PDB file of C-alpha atoms in Angstrom:
ATOM      1  CA  UNK A   1      58.612   6.909 -37.036  1.00 44.00           C
ATOM      2  CA  UNK A   2      61.898   8.078 -35.473  1.00 41.00           C
ATOM      3  CA  UNK A   3      62.677   8.720 -31.827  1.00 39.00           C
ATOM      4  CA  UNK A   4      62.006  12.438 -32.053  1.00 38.00           C
ATOM      5  CA  UNK A   5      58.544  11.794 -33.479  1.00 35.00           C
ATOM      6  CA  UNK A   6      57.778   9.365 -30.642  1.00 34.00           C
ATOM      7  CA  UNK A   7      58.757  12.052 -28.144  1.00 37.00           C
ATOM      8  CA  UNK A   8      56.328  14.457 -29.773  1.00 30.00           C
ATOM      9  CA  UNK A   9      53.375  12.089 -29.155  1.00 29.00           C
ATOM     10  CA  UNK A  10      54.230  11.229 -25.550  1.00 39.00           C
ATOM     11  CA  UNK A  11      52.877  14.441 -23.981  1.00 37.00           C
ATOM     12  CA  UNK A  12      49.655  14.185 -25.986  1.00 36.00           C
ATOM     13  CA  UNK A  13      49.115  10.573 -24.936  1.00 38.00           C
ATOM     14  CA  UNK A  14      49.913  11.388 -21.343  1.00 42.00           C
ATOM     15  CA  UNK A  15      47.514  14.316 -21.352  1.00 44.00           C
ATOM     16  CA  UNK A  16      44.804  12.155 -22.920  1.00 36.00           C
ATOM     17  CA  UNK A  17      45.265   9.498 -20.229  1.00 38.00           C
ATOM     18  CA  UNK A  18      45.071  12.184 -17.564  1.00 42.00           C
ATOM     19  CA  UNK A  19      41.926  13.670 -19.086  1.00 35.00           C
ATOM     20  CA  UNK A  20      40.242  10.297 -19.539  1.00 35.00           C
ATOM     21  CA  UNK A  21      41.318   9.172 -16.105  1.00 44.00           C
ATOM     22  CA  UNK A  22      40.023  12.351 -14.529  1.00 45.00           C
ATOM     23  CA  UNK A  23      36.712  12.070 -16.353  1.00 42.00           C
ATOM     24  CA  UNK A  24      36.256   8.452 -15.287  1.00 42.00           C
ATOM     25  CA  UNK A  25      37.092   9.288 -11.706  1.00 41.00           C
ATOM     26  CA  UNK A  26      34.675  12.193 -11.795  1.00 43.00           C
ATOM     27  CA  UNK A  27      31.912   9.990 -13.175  1.00 40.00           C
ATOM     28  CA  UNK A  28      32.486   7.426 -10.439  1.00 38.00           C
ATOM     29  CA  UNK A  29      32.403  10.127  -7.793  1.00 35.00           C
ATOM     30  CA  UNK A  30      29.164  11.511  -9.220  1.00 39.00           C
ATOM     31  CA  UNK A  31      27.613   8.028  -9.282  1.00 38.00           C
ATOM     32  CA  UNK A  32      28.690   7.343  -5.721  1.00 39.00           C
ATOM     33  CA  UNK A  33      27.369  10.717  -4.670  1.00 39.00           C
ATOM     34  CA  UNK A  34      24.026  10.085  -6.326  1.00 39.00           C
ATOM     35  CA  UNK A  35      23.690   6.748  -4.568  1.00 43.00           C
ATOM     36  CA  UNK A  36      24.607   8.269  -1.244  1.00 38.00           C
ATOM     37  CA  UNK A  37      22.233  11.166  -1.808  1.00 38.00           C
ATOM     38  CA  UNK A  38      19.130   8.986  -1.993  1.00 39.00           C
ATOM     39  CA  UNK A  39      20.305   6.332   0.438  1.00 41.00           C
ATOM     40  CA  UNK A  40      21.598   8.493   3.257  1.00 40.00           C
ATOM     41  CA  UNK A  41      20.168  11.951   2.720  1.00 45.00           C
ATOM     42  CA  UNK A  42      18.312  13.555   5.588  1.00 50.00           C
ATOM     43  CA  UNK A  43      15.631  14.404   3.031  1.00 81.00           C
ATOM     44  CA  UNK A  44      12.593  12.253   3.842  1.00 87.00           C
ATOM     45  CA  UNK A  45      12.001  11.791   0.108  1.00 91.00           C
ATOM     46  CA  UNK A  46      14.738   9.177   0.301  1.00 95.00           C
ATOM     47  CA  UNK A  47      12.328   6.912   2.165  1.00 97.00           C
ATOM     48  CA  UNK A  48       9.947   7.005  -0.795  1.00 97.00           C
ATOM     49  CA  UNK A  49      12.813   6.160  -3.133  1.00 96.00           C
ATOM     50  CA  UNK A  50      13.741   3.243  -0.905  1.00 97.00           C
ATOM     51  CA  UNK A  51      10.124   2.053  -0.988  1.00 98.00           C
ATOM     52  CA  UNK A  52      10.043   2.209  -4.784  1.00 97.00           C
ATOM     53  CA  UNK A  53      13.239   0.141  -4.991  1.00 97.00           C
ATOM     54  CA  UNK A  54      12.491  -2.166  -2.038  1.00 98.00           C
ATOM     55  CA  UNK A  55      15.773  -1.199  -0.358  1.00 97.00           C
ATOM     56  CA  UNK A  56      15.125  -1.997   3.290  1.00 98.00           C
ATOM     57  CA  UNK A  57      18.694  -1.343   4.422  1.00 97.00           C
ATOM     58  CA  UNK A  58      18.629   2.165   2.976  1.00 96.00           C
ATOM     59  CA  UNK A  59      15.281   2.832   4.653  1.00 97.00           C
ATOM     60  CA  UNK A  60      16.617   1.539   7.965  1.00 97.00           C
ATOM     61  CA  UNK A  61      19.663   3.826   7.751  1.00 96.00           C
ATOM     62  CA  UNK A  62      17.486   6.840   7.020  1.00 96.00           C
ATOM     63  CA  UNK A  63      15.252   6.026   9.977  1.00 97.00           C
ATOM     64  CA  UNK A  64      18.288   5.590  12.223  1.00 96.00           C
ATOM     65  CA  UNK A  65      19.441   9.057  11.160  1.00 94.00           C
ATOM     66  CA  UNK A  66      16.148  10.468  12.412  1.00 94.00           C
ATOM     67  CA  UNK A  67      14.188  10.918   9.179  1.00 96.00           C
ATOM     68  CA  UNK A  68      10.493  11.271  10.017  1.00 96.00           C
ATOM     69  CA  UNK A  69       8.511   8.556   8.158  1.00 98.00           C
ATOM     70  CA  UNK A  70       5.152  10.220   8.764  1.00 97.00           C
ATOM     71  CA  UNK A  71       4.722  12.480   5.739  1.00 97.00           C
ATOM     72  CA  UNK A  72       2.903  12.533   2.412  1.00 97.00           C
ATOM     73  CA  UNK A  73       5.047  12.713  -0.706  1.00 95.00           C
ATOM     74  CA  UNK A  74       4.334  14.496  -3.967  1.00 93.00           C
ATOM     75  CA  UNK A  75       2.582  11.391  -5.300  1.00 94.00           C
ATOM     76  CA  UNK A  76       0.147  11.418  -2.379  1.00 97.00           C
ATOM     77  CA  UNK A  77       1.641   8.392  -0.639  1.00 98.00           C
ATOM     78  CA  UNK A  78       3.447   7.926   2.653  1.00 98.00           C
ATOM     79  CA  UNK A  79       6.509   5.673   2.818  1.00 98.00           C
ATOM     80  CA  UNK A  80       4.377   3.005   4.524  1.00 99.00           C
ATOM     81  CA  UNK A  81       1.428   3.107   2.107  1.00 99.00           C
ATOM     82  CA  UNK A  82       3.783   3.161  -0.879  1.00 99.00           C
ATOM     83  CA  UNK A  83       5.741   0.179   0.432  1.00 99.00           C
ATOM     84  CA  UNK A  84       2.505  -1.752   0.885  1.00 99.00           C
ATOM     85  CA  UNK A  85       1.180  -0.788  -2.546  1.00 98.00           C
ATOM     86  CA  UNK A  86       4.374  -1.896  -4.266  1.00 98.00           C
ATOM     87  CA  UNK A  87       4.973  -4.974  -2.147  1.00 98.00           C
ATOM     88  CA  UNK A  88       8.258  -3.586  -0.814  1.00 98.00           C
ATOM     89  CA  UNK A  89       8.460  -5.963   2.119  1.00 98.00           C
ATOM     90  CA  UNK A  90      11.929  -5.030   3.348  1.00 99.00           C
ATOM     91  CA  UNK A  91      10.973  -1.355   3.575  1.00 99.00           C
ATOM     92  CA  UNK A  92       7.746  -2.270   5.362  1.00 99.00           C
ATOM     93  CA  UNK A  93       9.851  -4.277   7.834  1.00 99.00           C
ATOM     94  CA  UNK A  94      12.154  -1.307   8.421  1.00 99.00           C
ATOM     95  CA  UNK A  95       9.228   1.041   8.994  1.00 99.00           C
ATOM     96  CA  UNK A  96       7.542  -1.394  11.371  1.00 99.00           C
ATOM     97  CA  UNK A  97      10.779  -1.712  13.336  1.00 98.00           C
ATOM     98  CA  UNK A  98      11.015   2.058  13.825  1.00 98.00           C
ATOM     99  CA  UNK A  99       9.419   3.592  16.905  1.00 97.00           C
ATOM    100  CA  UNK A 100       8.914   6.779  14.875  1.00 98.00           C
ATOM    101  CA  UNK A 101       6.392   5.152  12.531  1.00 98.00           C
ATOM    102  CA  UNK A 102       2.742   6.046  13.114  1.00 98.00           C
ATOM    103  CA  UNK A 103       0.760   3.105  11.713  1.00 99.00           C
ATOM    104  CA  UNK A 104      -2.367   5.272  11.555  1.00 98.00           C
ATOM    105  CA  UNK A 105      -0.793   8.019   9.440  1.00 98.00           C
ATOM    106  CA  UNK A 106      -2.876   8.237   6.215  1.00 98.00           C
ATOM    107  CA  UNK A 107      -1.917   9.075   2.670  1.00 98.00           C
ATOM    108  CA  UNK A 108      -3.412  11.999   0.758  1.00 98.00           C
ATOM    109  CA  UNK A 109      -6.545   9.962   0.032  1.00 97.00           C
ATOM    110  CA  UNK A 110      -7.237   9.236   3.695  1.00 98.00           C
ATOM    111  CA  UNK A 111      -6.077   5.624   3.382  1.00 99.00           C
ATOM    112  CA  UNK A 112      -4.238   4.092   6.320  1.00 99.00           C
ATOM    113  CA  UNK A 113      -1.572   1.394   5.993  1.00 99.00           C
ATOM    114  CA  UNK A 114      -4.085  -1.203   7.212  1.00 99.00           C
ATOM    115  CA  UNK A 115      -6.492  -0.245   4.432  1.00 99.00           C
ATOM    116  CA  UNK A 116      -3.799  -0.655   1.777  1.00 99.00           C
ATOM    117  CA  UNK A 117      -2.601  -3.955   3.235  1.00 99.00           C
ATOM    118  CA  UNK A 118      -6.198  -5.195   3.309  1.00 99.00           C
ATOM    119  CA  UNK A 119      -7.049  -4.455  -0.315  1.00 99.00           C
ATOM    120  CA  UNK A 120      -3.684  -5.776  -1.503  1.00 98.00           C
ATOM    121  CA  UNK A 121      -4.357  -9.078   0.229  1.00 98.00           C
ATOM    122  CA  UNK A 122      -1.252  -8.837   2.412  1.00 99.00           C
ATOM    123  CA  UNK A 123      -2.330 -11.049   5.298  1.00 99.00           C
ATOM    124  CA  UNK A 124       1.013 -10.892   7.095  1.00 99.00           C
ATOM    125  CA  UNK A 125       1.030  -7.081   7.024  1.00 99.00           C
ATOM    126  CA  UNK A 126      -2.587  -6.961   8.212  1.00 99.00           C
ATOM    127  CA  UNK A 127      -1.751  -9.215  11.143  1.00 99.00           C
ATOM    128  CA  UNK A 128       1.291  -7.180  12.112  1.00 99.00           C
ATOM    129  CA  UNK A 129      -0.474  -3.836  11.834  1.00 99.00           C
ATOM    130  CA  UNK A 130      -3.418  -5.025  13.925  1.00 99.00           C
ATOM    131  CA  UNK A 131      -1.016  -6.485  16.478  1.00 98.00           C
ATOM    132  CA  UNK A 132       0.591  -3.081  17.053  1.00 98.00           C
ATOM    133  CA  UNK A 133      -2.731  -1.278  17.384  1.00 98.00           C
ATOM    134  CA  UNK A 134      -3.851  -0.225  13.908  1.00 99.00           C
ATOM    135  CA  UNK A 135      -7.530   0.716  14.061  1.00 99.00           C
ATOM    136  CA  UNK A 136      -9.946  -1.688  12.386  1.00 99.00           C
ATOM    137  CA  UNK A 137     -12.761   0.864  12.657  1.00 98.00           C
ATOM    138  CA  UNK A 138     -12.612   4.484  11.540  1.00 97.00           C
ATOM    139  CA  UNK A 139     -14.996   7.107  10.144  1.00 95.00           C
ATOM    140  CA  UNK A 140     -16.020   6.885   6.497  1.00 94.00           C
ATOM    141  CA  UNK A 141     -14.114   4.213   4.544  1.00 98.00           C
ATOM    142  CA  UNK A 142     -12.740   1.403   6.704  1.00 99.00           C
ATOM    143  CA  UNK A 143     -10.193  -1.398   6.357  1.00 99.00           C
ATOM    144  CA  UNK A 144     -13.119  -3.826   6.029  1.00 99.00           C
ATOM    145  CA  UNK A 145     -14.434  -1.949   2.970  1.00 99.00           C
ATOM    146  CA  UNK A 146     -11.003  -2.343   1.404  1.00 99.00           C
ATOM    147  CA  UNK A 147     -10.603  -5.974   2.421  1.00 99.00           C
ATOM    148  CA  UNK A 148     -14.004  -6.794   0.925  1.00 99.00           C
ATOM    149  CA  UNK A 149     -12.954  -5.292  -2.416  1.00 99.00           C
ATOM    150  CA  UNK A 150      -9.736  -7.279  -2.778  1.00 98.00           C
ATOM    151  CA  UNK A 151      -9.267 -10.324  -4.970  1.00 96.00           C
ATOM    152  CA  UNK A 152      -6.326 -12.245  -3.491  1.00 97.00           C
ATOM    153  CA  UNK A 153      -6.438 -15.780  -2.131  1.00 96.00           C
ATOM    154  CA  UNK A 154      -6.064 -14.348   1.387  1.00 98.00           C
ATOM    155  CA  UNK A 155      -9.060 -11.998   1.295  1.00 99.00           C
ATOM    156  CA  UNK A 156     -11.305 -14.353   3.265  1.00 99.00           C
ATOM    157  CA  UNK A 157      -8.694 -14.716   6.004  1.00 99.00           C
ATOM    158  CA  UNK A 158      -8.215 -10.941   6.140  1.00 99.00           C
ATOM    159  CA  UNK A 159     -11.948 -10.280   6.397  1.00 99.00           C
ATOM    160  CA  UNK A 160     -12.267 -12.911   9.114  1.00 99.00           C
ATOM    161  CA  UNK A 161      -9.390 -11.371  11.050  1.00 99.00           C
ATOM    162  CA  UNK A 162     -10.897  -7.886  10.892  1.00 99.00           C
ATOM    163  CA  UNK A 163     -14.324  -9.149  11.932  1.00 99.00           C
ATOM    164  CA  UNK A 164     -12.793 -11.090  14.814  1.00 99.00           C
ATOM    165  CA  UNK A 165     -11.230  -7.779  15.914  1.00 98.00           C
ATOM    166  CA  UNK A 166     -14.723  -6.215  16.006  1.00 98.00           C
ATOM    167  CA  UNK A 167     -14.670  -4.460  12.651  1.00 99.00           C
ATOM    168  CA  UNK A 168     -18.097  -2.948  11.919  1.00 99.00           C
ATOM    169  CA  UNK A 169     -19.603  -5.315   9.362  1.00 99.00           C
ATOM    170  CA  UNK A 170     -22.133  -2.691   8.240  1.00 98.00           C
ATOM    171  CA  UNK A 171     -19.792   0.309   8.219  1.00 99.00           C
ATOM    172  CA  UNK A 172     -21.048   3.091   5.946  1.00 98.00           C
ATOM    173  CA  UNK A 173     -18.806   5.120   3.653  1.00 98.00           C
ATOM    174  CA  UNK A 174     -19.607   8.804   2.981  1.00 97.00           C
ATOM    175  CA  UNK A 175     -21.963   7.702   0.177  1.00 98.00           C
ATOM    176  CA  UNK A 176     -23.505   4.895   2.207  1.00 98.00           C
ATOM    177  CA  UNK A 177     -21.543   1.999   0.731  1.00 99.00           C
ATOM    178  CA  UNK A 178     -21.124  -1.080   2.952  1.00 99.00           C
ATOM    179  CA  UNK A 179     -18.467  -3.806   2.873  1.00 99.00           C
ATOM    180  CA  UNK A 180     -21.037  -6.228   1.420  1.00 99.00           C
ATOM    181  CA  UNK A 181     -21.655  -3.824  -1.453  1.00 99.00           C
ATOM    182  CA  UNK A 182     -17.903  -3.631  -2.093  1.00 99.00           C
ATOM    183  CA  UNK A 183     -17.645  -7.409  -2.129  1.00 99.00           C
ATOM    184  CA  UNK A 184     -20.649  -7.674  -4.445  1.00 99.00           C
ATOM    185  CA  UNK A 185     -19.114  -5.420  -7.084  1.00 98.00           C
ATOM    186  CA  UNK A 186     -15.350  -5.787  -6.668  1.00 98.00           C
ATOM    187  CA  UNK A 187     -14.548  -8.695  -4.364  1.00 98.00           C
ATOM    188  CA  UNK A 188     -14.856 -12.450  -4.463  1.00 98.00           C
ATOM    189  CA  UNK A 189     -17.948 -14.590  -4.040  1.00 98.00           C
ATOM    190  CA  UNK A 190     -16.275 -16.207  -1.033  1.00 98.00           C
ATOM    191  CA  UNK A 191     -15.901 -12.867   0.760  1.00 99.00           C
ATOM    192  CA  UNK A 192     -19.490 -11.871  -0.013  1.00 99.00           C
ATOM    193  CA  UNK A 193     -20.734 -15.189   1.356  1.00 98.00           C
ATOM    194  CA  UNK A 194     -18.556 -14.827   4.451  1.00 99.00           C
ATOM    195  CA  UNK A 195     -19.988 -11.375   5.156  1.00 99.00           C
ATOM    196  CA  UNK A 196     -23.501 -12.762   4.850  1.00 99.00           C
ATOM    197  CA  UNK A 197     -22.635 -15.685   7.122  1.00 98.00           C
ATOM    198  CA  UNK A 198     -21.325 -13.203   9.702  1.00 98.00           C
ATOM    199  CA  UNK A 199     -24.522 -11.134   9.625  1.00 98.00           C
ATOM    200  CA  UNK A 200     -24.068  -8.329   7.094  1.00 98.00           C
ATOM    201  CA  UNK A 201     -27.290  -6.408   6.448  1.00 98.00           C
ATOM    202  CA  UNK A 202     -28.354  -6.963   2.806  1.00 98.00           C
ATOM    203  CA  UNK A 203     -31.177  -4.423   3.002  1.00 98.00           C
ATOM    204  CA  UNK A 204     -28.983  -1.342   3.423  1.00 98.00           C
ATOM    205  CA  UNK A 205     -28.899   1.110   0.520  1.00 98.00           C
ATOM    206  CA  UNK A 206     -26.339   3.678  -0.539  1.00 98.00           C
ATOM    207  CA  UNK A 207     -27.136   7.280  -1.458  1.00 98.00           C
ATOM    208  CA  UNK A 208     -28.322   6.158  -4.887  1.00 98.00           C
ATOM    209  CA  UNK A 209     -30.742   3.703  -3.343  1.00 98.00           C
ATOM    210  CA  UNK A 210     -28.726   0.640  -4.385  1.00 99.00           C
ATOM    211  CA  UNK A 211     -28.472  -2.533  -2.302  1.00 99.00           C
ATOM    212  CA  UNK A 212     -25.647  -5.069  -2.346  1.00 99.00           C
ATOM    213  CA  UNK A 213     -27.653  -7.179  -4.810  1.00 99.00           C
ATOM    214  CA  UNK A 214     -27.901  -4.149  -7.096  1.00 99.00           C
ATOM    215  CA  UNK A 215     -24.124  -3.718  -6.891  1.00 99.00           C
ATOM    216  CA  UNK A 216     -23.670  -7.311  -8.038  1.00 99.00           C
ATOM    217  CA  UNK A 217     -26.048  -6.843 -10.963  1.00 98.00           C
ATOM    218  CA  UNK A 218     -24.212  -3.722 -12.117  1.00 98.00           C
ATOM    219  CA  UNK A 219     -21.237  -5.930 -12.985  1.00 98.00           C
ATOM    220  CA  UNK A 220     -23.284  -8.863 -14.319  1.00 99.00           C
ATOM    221  CA  UNK A 221     -22.801 -11.066 -11.262  1.00 99.00           C
ATOM    222  CA  UNK A 222     -26.303 -12.438 -11.486  1.00 99.00           C
ATOM    223  CA  UNK A 223     -25.698 -15.590  -9.432  1.00 99.00           C
ATOM    224  CA  UNK A 224     -24.242 -13.555  -6.577  1.00 99.00           C
ATOM    225  CA  UNK A 225     -27.114 -11.053  -6.761  1.00 99.00           C
ATOM    226  CA  UNK A 226     -29.597 -13.892  -6.435  1.00 99.00           C
ATOM    227  CA  UNK A 227     -27.656 -15.379  -3.513  1.00 99.00           C
ATOM    228  CA  UNK A 228     -27.786 -12.018  -1.720  1.00 99.00           C
ATOM    229  CA  UNK A 229     -31.525 -11.733  -2.367  1.00 98.00           C
ATOM    230  CA  UNK A 230     -32.168 -15.235  -1.006  1.00 98.00           C
ATOM    231  CA  UNK A 231     -30.175 -14.290   2.069  1.00 98.00           C
ATOM    232  CA  UNK A 232     -32.138 -11.036   2.387  1.00 98.00           C
ATOM    233  CA  UNK A 233     -35.385 -12.975   2.614  1.00 96.00           C
ATOM    234  CA  UNK A 234     -34.112 -14.541   5.842  1.00 94.00           C
ATOM    235  CA  UNK A 235     -32.922 -11.293   7.433  1.00 91.00           C
ATOM    236  CA  UNK A 236     -35.347  -8.872   9.116  1.00 89.00           C
ATOM    237  CA  UNK A 237     -35.433  -5.339   7.774  1.00 88.00           C
ATOM    238  CA  UNK A 238     -34.080  -2.882  10.338  1.00 76.00           C
ATOM    239  CA  UNK A 239     -35.233   0.716  10.185  1.00 62.00           C
ATOM    240  CA  UNK A 240     -32.385   3.218  10.490  1.00 55.00           C
TER     241      UNK A 240
END
């Protein structure tokens, strides 16, 4: 290849470098813009994205910019309930540190942050939420119902904490379900026994006429059903 041929290829190579360089720069700018869009956007949806990715710093920046954390996203969750469901501790910390956060704000299913923390077995979150005034009693389903249905190693401690804060041990859901019934079907034997030791009424029935012992039998927990029935023999029947 002679000198004149080399000169012919120089403009093409230069143009190719310019095109490739421009494309790479554009891609980097788009990537940076996408990151900034979810991390710093005034759109509250960014808080849900932060919760999904456990990015506490991004959540904190959004809150500092005035994004309202008290909303329900398209998936039916609030930033707080989503963070608790996914175990996004840094986002939970950021939300708890914000004065704008309403710890009673429910998701689309009527579940409060305390209810989600309770069923997930998050003892630290339960303690912190109760400390700042989260309600342990509420109409219909309660945090104690949810705590009784959980299966973590901390469920007993969570149930004890809620009861010590005057949670209604015989709270009735819209269909008449009690915390003891939830423990009998979904929870641990230890939680069911704790509820009985603290005075739960084993005679109560839900709208289908089922007692806590019946709930246990529905899932083949025969030993627990018998334990509830033995306990029931020692507890007076109260007429409602």
